[in-house]
Amino acid sequence: DLEKMESLRKRIAGMGPINLAAPEEYEALAQRQSFLNGQLSDLTQAKDDLKAAIQKINATTRENFRQTFSDAREHFRRLYGVLFEGGEADLVLTNPDDILETGVEIVAQPPGKRLQSISLLSGGEKTMTAIALLFAFFMVRPSPFCMLDEADAALDDANVERFVNMLKEFGSRTQFLIISHNKRT
């Protein structure tokens, strides 16, 4: 028994001094843990709410982009044919599976040429293609004001006439400020 008592005394001594403030410290730590758990719960809820809002915004953005792209594409194809008096053009999504990260490629086929990327067109053809795209956007979402600086610089006389006719057509909806050295414009 003496051995057992000695063993117990050593164990008690090994435990160190008794902390009489332990119940108060425990209560303070329990309250702190409860407060932090509440904060964590609030943050988790806020994170879930943000994720839901992002998903809703992304869904709306996807739908708006699809509709706007479809409308602009349709108008662009038609206006290209009008400005070039023939030919074909198209807008193509570079990554249609990921509408939020996709790019848009412009392909064009002026009358008498084969379908090609816009980068391979002449200066005048690029200008007329850009004008068709600009006015296609105006048809989707009209702007009350537009400034064009030397937009007709690369155009020959026939293309300037078609450009001016397009400006006149859109002049009732949009006010144009045009900087040009071309007397016809």
mmCIF file of C-alpha atoms in Angstrom:
data_model
loop_
_atom_site.group_PDB
_atom_site.id
_atom_site.type_symbol
_atom_site.label_atom_id
_atom_site.label_comp_id
_atom_site.label_asym_id
_atom_site.label_seq_id
_atom_site.Cartn_x
_atom_site.Cartn_y
_atom_site.Cartn_z
ATOM 1 C CA ASP A 1 0.000 0.000 0.000
ATOM 2 C CA LEU A 2 2.843 2.343 0.731
ATOM 3 C CA GLU A 3 4.140 1.833 -2.761
ATOM 4 C CA LYS A 4 0.754 2.593 -4.220
ATOM 5 C CA MET A 5 0.448 5.771 -2.157
ATOM 6 C CA GLU A 6 3.885 6.899 -3.216
ATOM 7 C CA SER A 7 2.976 6.225 -6.849
ATOM 8 C CA LEU A 8 -0.222 8.249 -6.511
ATOM 9 C CA ARG A 9 1.664 11.136 -4.848
ATOM 10 C CA LYS A 10 4.154 11.180 -7.742
ATOM 11 C CA ARG A 11 1.329 11.222 -10.248
ATOM 12 C CA ILE A 12 -0.389 14.100 -8.406
ATOM 13 C CA ALA A 13 2.905 16.006 -8.191
ATOM 14 C CA GLY A 14 3.483 15.354 -11.897
ATOM 15 C CA MET A 15 0.136 16.987 -12.695
ATOM 16 C CA GLY A 16 1.449 20.302 -11.467
ATOM 17 C CA PRO A 17 -0.320 22.955 -9.433
ATOM 18 C CA ILE A 18 -4.087 23.071 -9.421
ATOM 19 C CA ASN A 19 -5.556 25.879 -11.527
ATOM 20 C CA LEU A 20 -8.374 27.261 -9.443
ATOM 21 C CA ALA A 21 -9.374 29.598 -12.325
ATOM 22 C CA ALA A 22 -9.920 26.653 -14.690
ATOM 23 C CA PRO A 23 -13.761 26.742 -14.520
ATOM 24 C CA GLU A 24 -13.812 30.460 -15.412
ATOM 25 C CA GLU A 25 -11.236 29.958 -18.187
ATOM 26 C CA TYR A 26 -13.242 27.037 -19.513
ATOM 27 C CA GLU A 27 -16.426 29.134 -19.540
ATOM 28 C CA ALA A 28 -14.646 31.995 -21.355
ATOM 29 C CA LEU A 29 -13.200 29.588 -23.929
ATOM 30 C CA ALA A 30 -16.592 27.902 -24.397
ATOM 31 C CA GLN A 31 -18.206 31.313 -25.029
ATOM 32 C CA ARG A 32 -15.412 32.225 -27.468
ATOM 33 C CA GLN A 33 -15.864 28.908 -29.293
ATOM 34 C CA SER A 34 -19.610 29.471 -29.478
ATOM 35 C CA PHE A 35 -19.042 32.994 -30.859
ATOM 36 C CA LEU A 36 -16.529 31.739 -33.458
ATOM 37 C CA ASN A 37 -18.853 28.904 -34.492
ATOM 38 C CA GLY A 38 -21.597 31.492 -35.041
ATOM 39 C CA GLN A 39 -19.200 33.600 -37.130
ATOM 40 C CA LEU A 40 -18.191 30.526 -39.134
ATOM 41 C CA SER A 41 -21.840 29.694 -39.732
ATOM 42 C CA ASP A 42 -22.514 33.277 -40.907
ATOM 43 C CA LEU A 43 -19.504 33.180 -43.256
ATOM 44 C CA THR A 44 -20.528 29.807 -44.653
ATOM 45 C CA GLN A 45 -24.040 31.125 -45.292
ATOM 46 C CA ALA A 46 -22.650 34.266 -46.944
ATOM 47 C CA LYS A 47 -20.365 32.127 -49.130
ATOM 48 C CA ASP A 48 -23.308 29.945 -50.191
ATOM 49 C CA ASP A 49 -25.396 33.069 -50.920
ATOM 50 C CA LEU A 50 -22.562 34.527 -53.039
ATOM 51 C CA LYS A 51 -22.187 31.276 -54.974
ATOM 52 C CA ALA A 52 -25.919 31.236 -55.663
ATOM 53 C CA ALA A 53 -25.815 34.886 -56.796
ATOM 54 C CA ILE A 54 -22.830 34.182 -59.069
ATOM 55 C CA GLN A 55 -24.623 31.197 -60.609
ATOM 56 C CA LYS A 56 -27.719 33.333 -61.207
ATOM 57 C CA ILE A 57 -25.639 36.143 -62.747
ATOM 58 C CA ASN A 58 -23.745 33.668 -64.938
ATOM 59 C CA ALA A 59 -26.992 32.077 -66.134
ATOM 60 C CA THR A 60 -28.455 35.504 -66.951
ATOM 61 C CA THR A 61 -25.219 36.569 -68.640
ATOM 62 C CA ARG A 62 -25.125 33.392 -70.725
ATOM 63 C CA GLU A 63 -28.701 33.894 -71.878
ATOM 64 C CA ASN A 64 -28.205 37.601 -72.613
ATOM 65 C CA PHE A 65 -25.008 36.897 -74.532
ATOM 66 C CA ARG A 66 -26.611 34.097 -76.545
ATOM 67 C CA GLN A 67 -29.555 36.300 -77.501
ATOM 68 C CA THR A 68 -27.421 39.357 -78.290
ATOM 69 C CA PHE A 69 -24.919 37.280 -80.253
ATOM 70 C CA SER A 70 -27.693 35.591 -82.225
ATOM 71 C CA ASP A 71 -29.364 38.923 -83.051
ATOM 72 C CA ALA A 72 -26.098 40.681 -83.927
ATOM 73 C CA ARG A 73 -25.009 37.717 -86.057
ATOM 74 C CA GLU A 74 -28.268 37.765 -88.036
ATOM 75 C CA HIS A 75 -28.054 41.530 -88.666
ATOM 76 C CA PHE A 76 -24.333 41.337 -89.500
ATOM 77 C CA ARG A 77 -24.882 38.632 -92.100
ATOM 78 C CA ARG A 78 -27.635 40.679 -93.749
ATOM 79 C CA LEU A 79 -25.831 44.043 -93.618
ATOM 80 C CA TYR A 80 -22.629 42.516 -94.961
ATOM 81 C CA GLY A 81 -24.507 41.364 -98.059
ATOM 82 C CA VAL A 82 -26.018 44.838 -98.465
ATOM 83 C CA LEU A 83 -22.706 46.711 -98.069
ATOM 84 C CA PHE A 84 -20.795 44.339 -100.349
ATOM 85 C CA GLU A 85 -23.690 43.851 -102.753
ATOM 86 C CA GLY A 86 -23.255 40.126 -102.296
ATOM 87 C CA GLY A 87 -20.821 37.890 -100.496
ATOM 88 C CA GLU A 88 -21.275 36.270 -97.138
ATOM 89 C CA ALA A 89 -20.038 36.844 -93.617
ATOM 90 C CA ASP A 90 -20.532 35.213 -90.268
ATOM 91 C CA LEU A 91 -19.691 35.523 -86.601
ATOM 92 C CA VAL A 92 -18.414 32.271 -85.079
ATOM 93 C CA LEU A 93 -17.918 31.461 -81.400
ATOM 94 C CA THR A 94 -14.413 30.112 -80.789
ATOM 95 C CA ASN A 95 -15.579 28.076 -77.776
ATOM 96 C CA PRO A 96 -19.352 27.571 -77.935
ATOM 97 C CA ASP A 97 -19.257 25.100 -75.018
ATOM 98 C CA ASP A 98 -18.080 27.830 -72.608
ATOM 99 C CA ILE A 99 -20.097 30.895 -73.512
ATOM 100 C CA LEU A 100 -18.553 33.005 -70.702
ATOM 101 C CA GLU A 101 -15.006 32.431 -71.953
ATOM 102 C CA THR A 102 -15.580 32.204 -75.710
ATOM 103 C CA GLY A 103 -14.143 34.522 -78.285
ATOM 104 C CA VAL A 104 -15.842 35.632 -81.468
ATOM 105 C CA GLU A 105 -14.225 35.183 -84.870
ATOM 106 C CA ILE A 106 -15.312 37.169 -87.903
ATOM 107 C CA VAL A 107 -15.219 35.308 -91.210
ATOM 108 C CA ALA A 108 -16.007 36.986 -94.491
ATOM 109 C CA GLN A 109 -16.361 36.146 -98.151
ATOM 110 C CA PRO A 110 -16.553 39.235 -100.357
ATOM 111 C CA PRO A 111 -18.156 38.615 -103.756
ATOM 112 C CA GLY A 112 -15.837 36.588 -105.972
ATOM 113 C CA LYS A 113 -13.499 35.516 -103.148
ATOM 114 C CA ARG A 114 -13.326 32.479 -100.930
ATOM 115 C CA LEU A 115 -14.320 32.447 -97.235
ATOM 116 C CA GLN A 116 -11.475 33.723 -95.069
ATOM 117 C CA SER A 117 -10.568 35.263 -91.749
ATOM 118 C CA ILE A 118 -10.976 39.020 -91.556
ATOM 119 C CA SER A 119 -7.216 39.386 -91.066
ATOM 120 C CA LEU A 120 -6.684 38.299 -94.702
ATOM 121 C CA LEU A 121 -8.988 40.942 -96.213
ATOM 122 C CA SER A 122 -7.852 44.190 -97.835
ATOM 123 C CA GLY A 123 -8.069 47.463 -95.908
ATOM 124 C CA GLY A 124 -11.298 48.489 -97.629
ATOM 125 C CA GLU A 125 -12.847 45.052 -97.103
ATOM 126 C CA LYS A 126 -11.887 45.128 -93.418
ATOM 127 C CA THR A 127 -13.430 48.589 -93.082
ATOM 128 C CA MET A 128 -16.687 47.574 -94.739
ATOM 129 C CA THR A 129 -16.827 44.424 -92.603
ATOM 130 C CA ALA A 130 -16.287 46.515 -89.455
ATOM 131 C CA ILE A 131 -18.999 48.942 -90.573
ATOM 132 C CA ALA A 132 -21.414 46.046 -91.115
ATOM 133 C CA LEU A 133 -20.607 44.778 -87.613
ATOM 134 C CA LEU A 134 -20.997 48.244 -86.058
ATOM 135 C CA PHE A 135 -24.395 48.760 -87.648
ATOM 136 C CA ALA A 136 -25.441 45.219 -86.710
ATOM 137 C CA PHE A 137 -24.754 46.154 -83.077
ATOM 138 C CA PHE A 138 -26.750 49.359 -83.553
ATOM 139 C CA MET A 139 -29.665 47.253 -84.749
ATOM 140 C CA VAL A 140 -29.497 45.109 -81.607
ATOM 141 C CA ARG A 141 -28.918 47.984 -79.199
ATOM 142 C CA PRO A 142 -29.275 51.418 -80.780
ATOM 143 C CA SER A 143 -26.989 54.167 -79.592
ATOM 144 C CA PRO A 144 -28.138 57.774 -79.614
ATOM 145 C CA PHE A 145 -24.680 59.022 -80.567
ATOM 146 C CA CYS A 146 -21.710 57.682 -82.548
ATOM 147 C CA MET A 147 -18.394 59.262 -83.477
ATOM 148 C CA LEU A 148 -16.529 57.935 -86.510
ATOM 149 C CA ASP A 149 -12.986 59.121 -87.186
ATOM 150 C CA GLU A 150 -11.720 58.497 -90.720
ATOM 151 C CA ALA A 151 -13.876 55.354 -90.939
ATOM 152 C CA ASP A 152 -14.032 55.809 -94.704
ATOM 153 C CA ALA A 153 -10.295 56.379 -95.288
ATOM 154 C CA ALA A 154 -9.674 52.952 -96.872
ATOM 155 C CA LEU A 155 -12.842 52.968 -99.003
ATOM 156 C CA ASP A 156 -13.084 53.537 -102.748
ATOM 157 C CA ASP A 157 -15.833 55.767 -104.202
ATOM 158 C CA ALA A 158 -18.383 52.963 -104.632
ATOM 159 C CA ASN A 159 -17.899 51.780 -101.051
ATOM 160 C CA VAL A 160 -18.081 55.370 -99.768
ATOM 161 C CA GLU A 161 -21.506 55.659 -101.434
ATOM 162 C CA ARG A 162 -22.739 52.490 -99.724
ATOM 163 C CA PHE A 163 -21.269 53.711 -96.407
ATOM 164 C CA VAL A 164 -23.007 57.090 -96.737
ATOM 165 C CA ASN A 165 -26.309 55.383 -97.614
ATOM 166 C CA MET A 166 -25.999 53.238 -94.486
ATOM 167 C CA LEU A 167 -25.322 56.375 -92.399
ATOM 168 C CA LYS A 168 -28.432 58.020 -93.848
ATOM 169 C CA GLU A 169 -30.500 54.931 -93.057
ATOM 170 C CA PHE A 170 -29.382 54.941 -89.421
ATOM 171 C CA GLY A 171 -29.386 58.744 -89.100
ATOM 172 C CA SER A 172 -32.961 58.822 -87.855
ATOM 173 C CA ARG A 173 -32.022 56.718 -84.808
ATOM 174 C CA THR A 174 -28.428 57.744 -84.160
ATOM 175 C CA GLN A 175 -26.672 61.082 -84.317
ATOM 176 C CA PHE A 176 -23.327 60.682 -86.110
ATOM 177 C CA LEU A 177 -20.293 62.878 -85.716
ATOM 178 C CA ILE A 178 -17.985 62.049 -88.599
ATOM 179 C CA ILE A 179 -14.409 63.134 -89.112
ATOM 180 C CA SER A 180 -13.462 62.592 -92.753
ATOM 181 C CA HIS A 181 -11.339 63.961 -95.563
ATOM 182 C CA ASN A 182 -13.674 62.479 -98.154
ATOM 183 C CA LYS A 183 -15.949 65.114 -99.729
ATOM 184 C CA ARG A 184 -18.666 62.557 -100.492
ATOM 185 C CA THR A 185 -18.886 61.542 -96.835
#
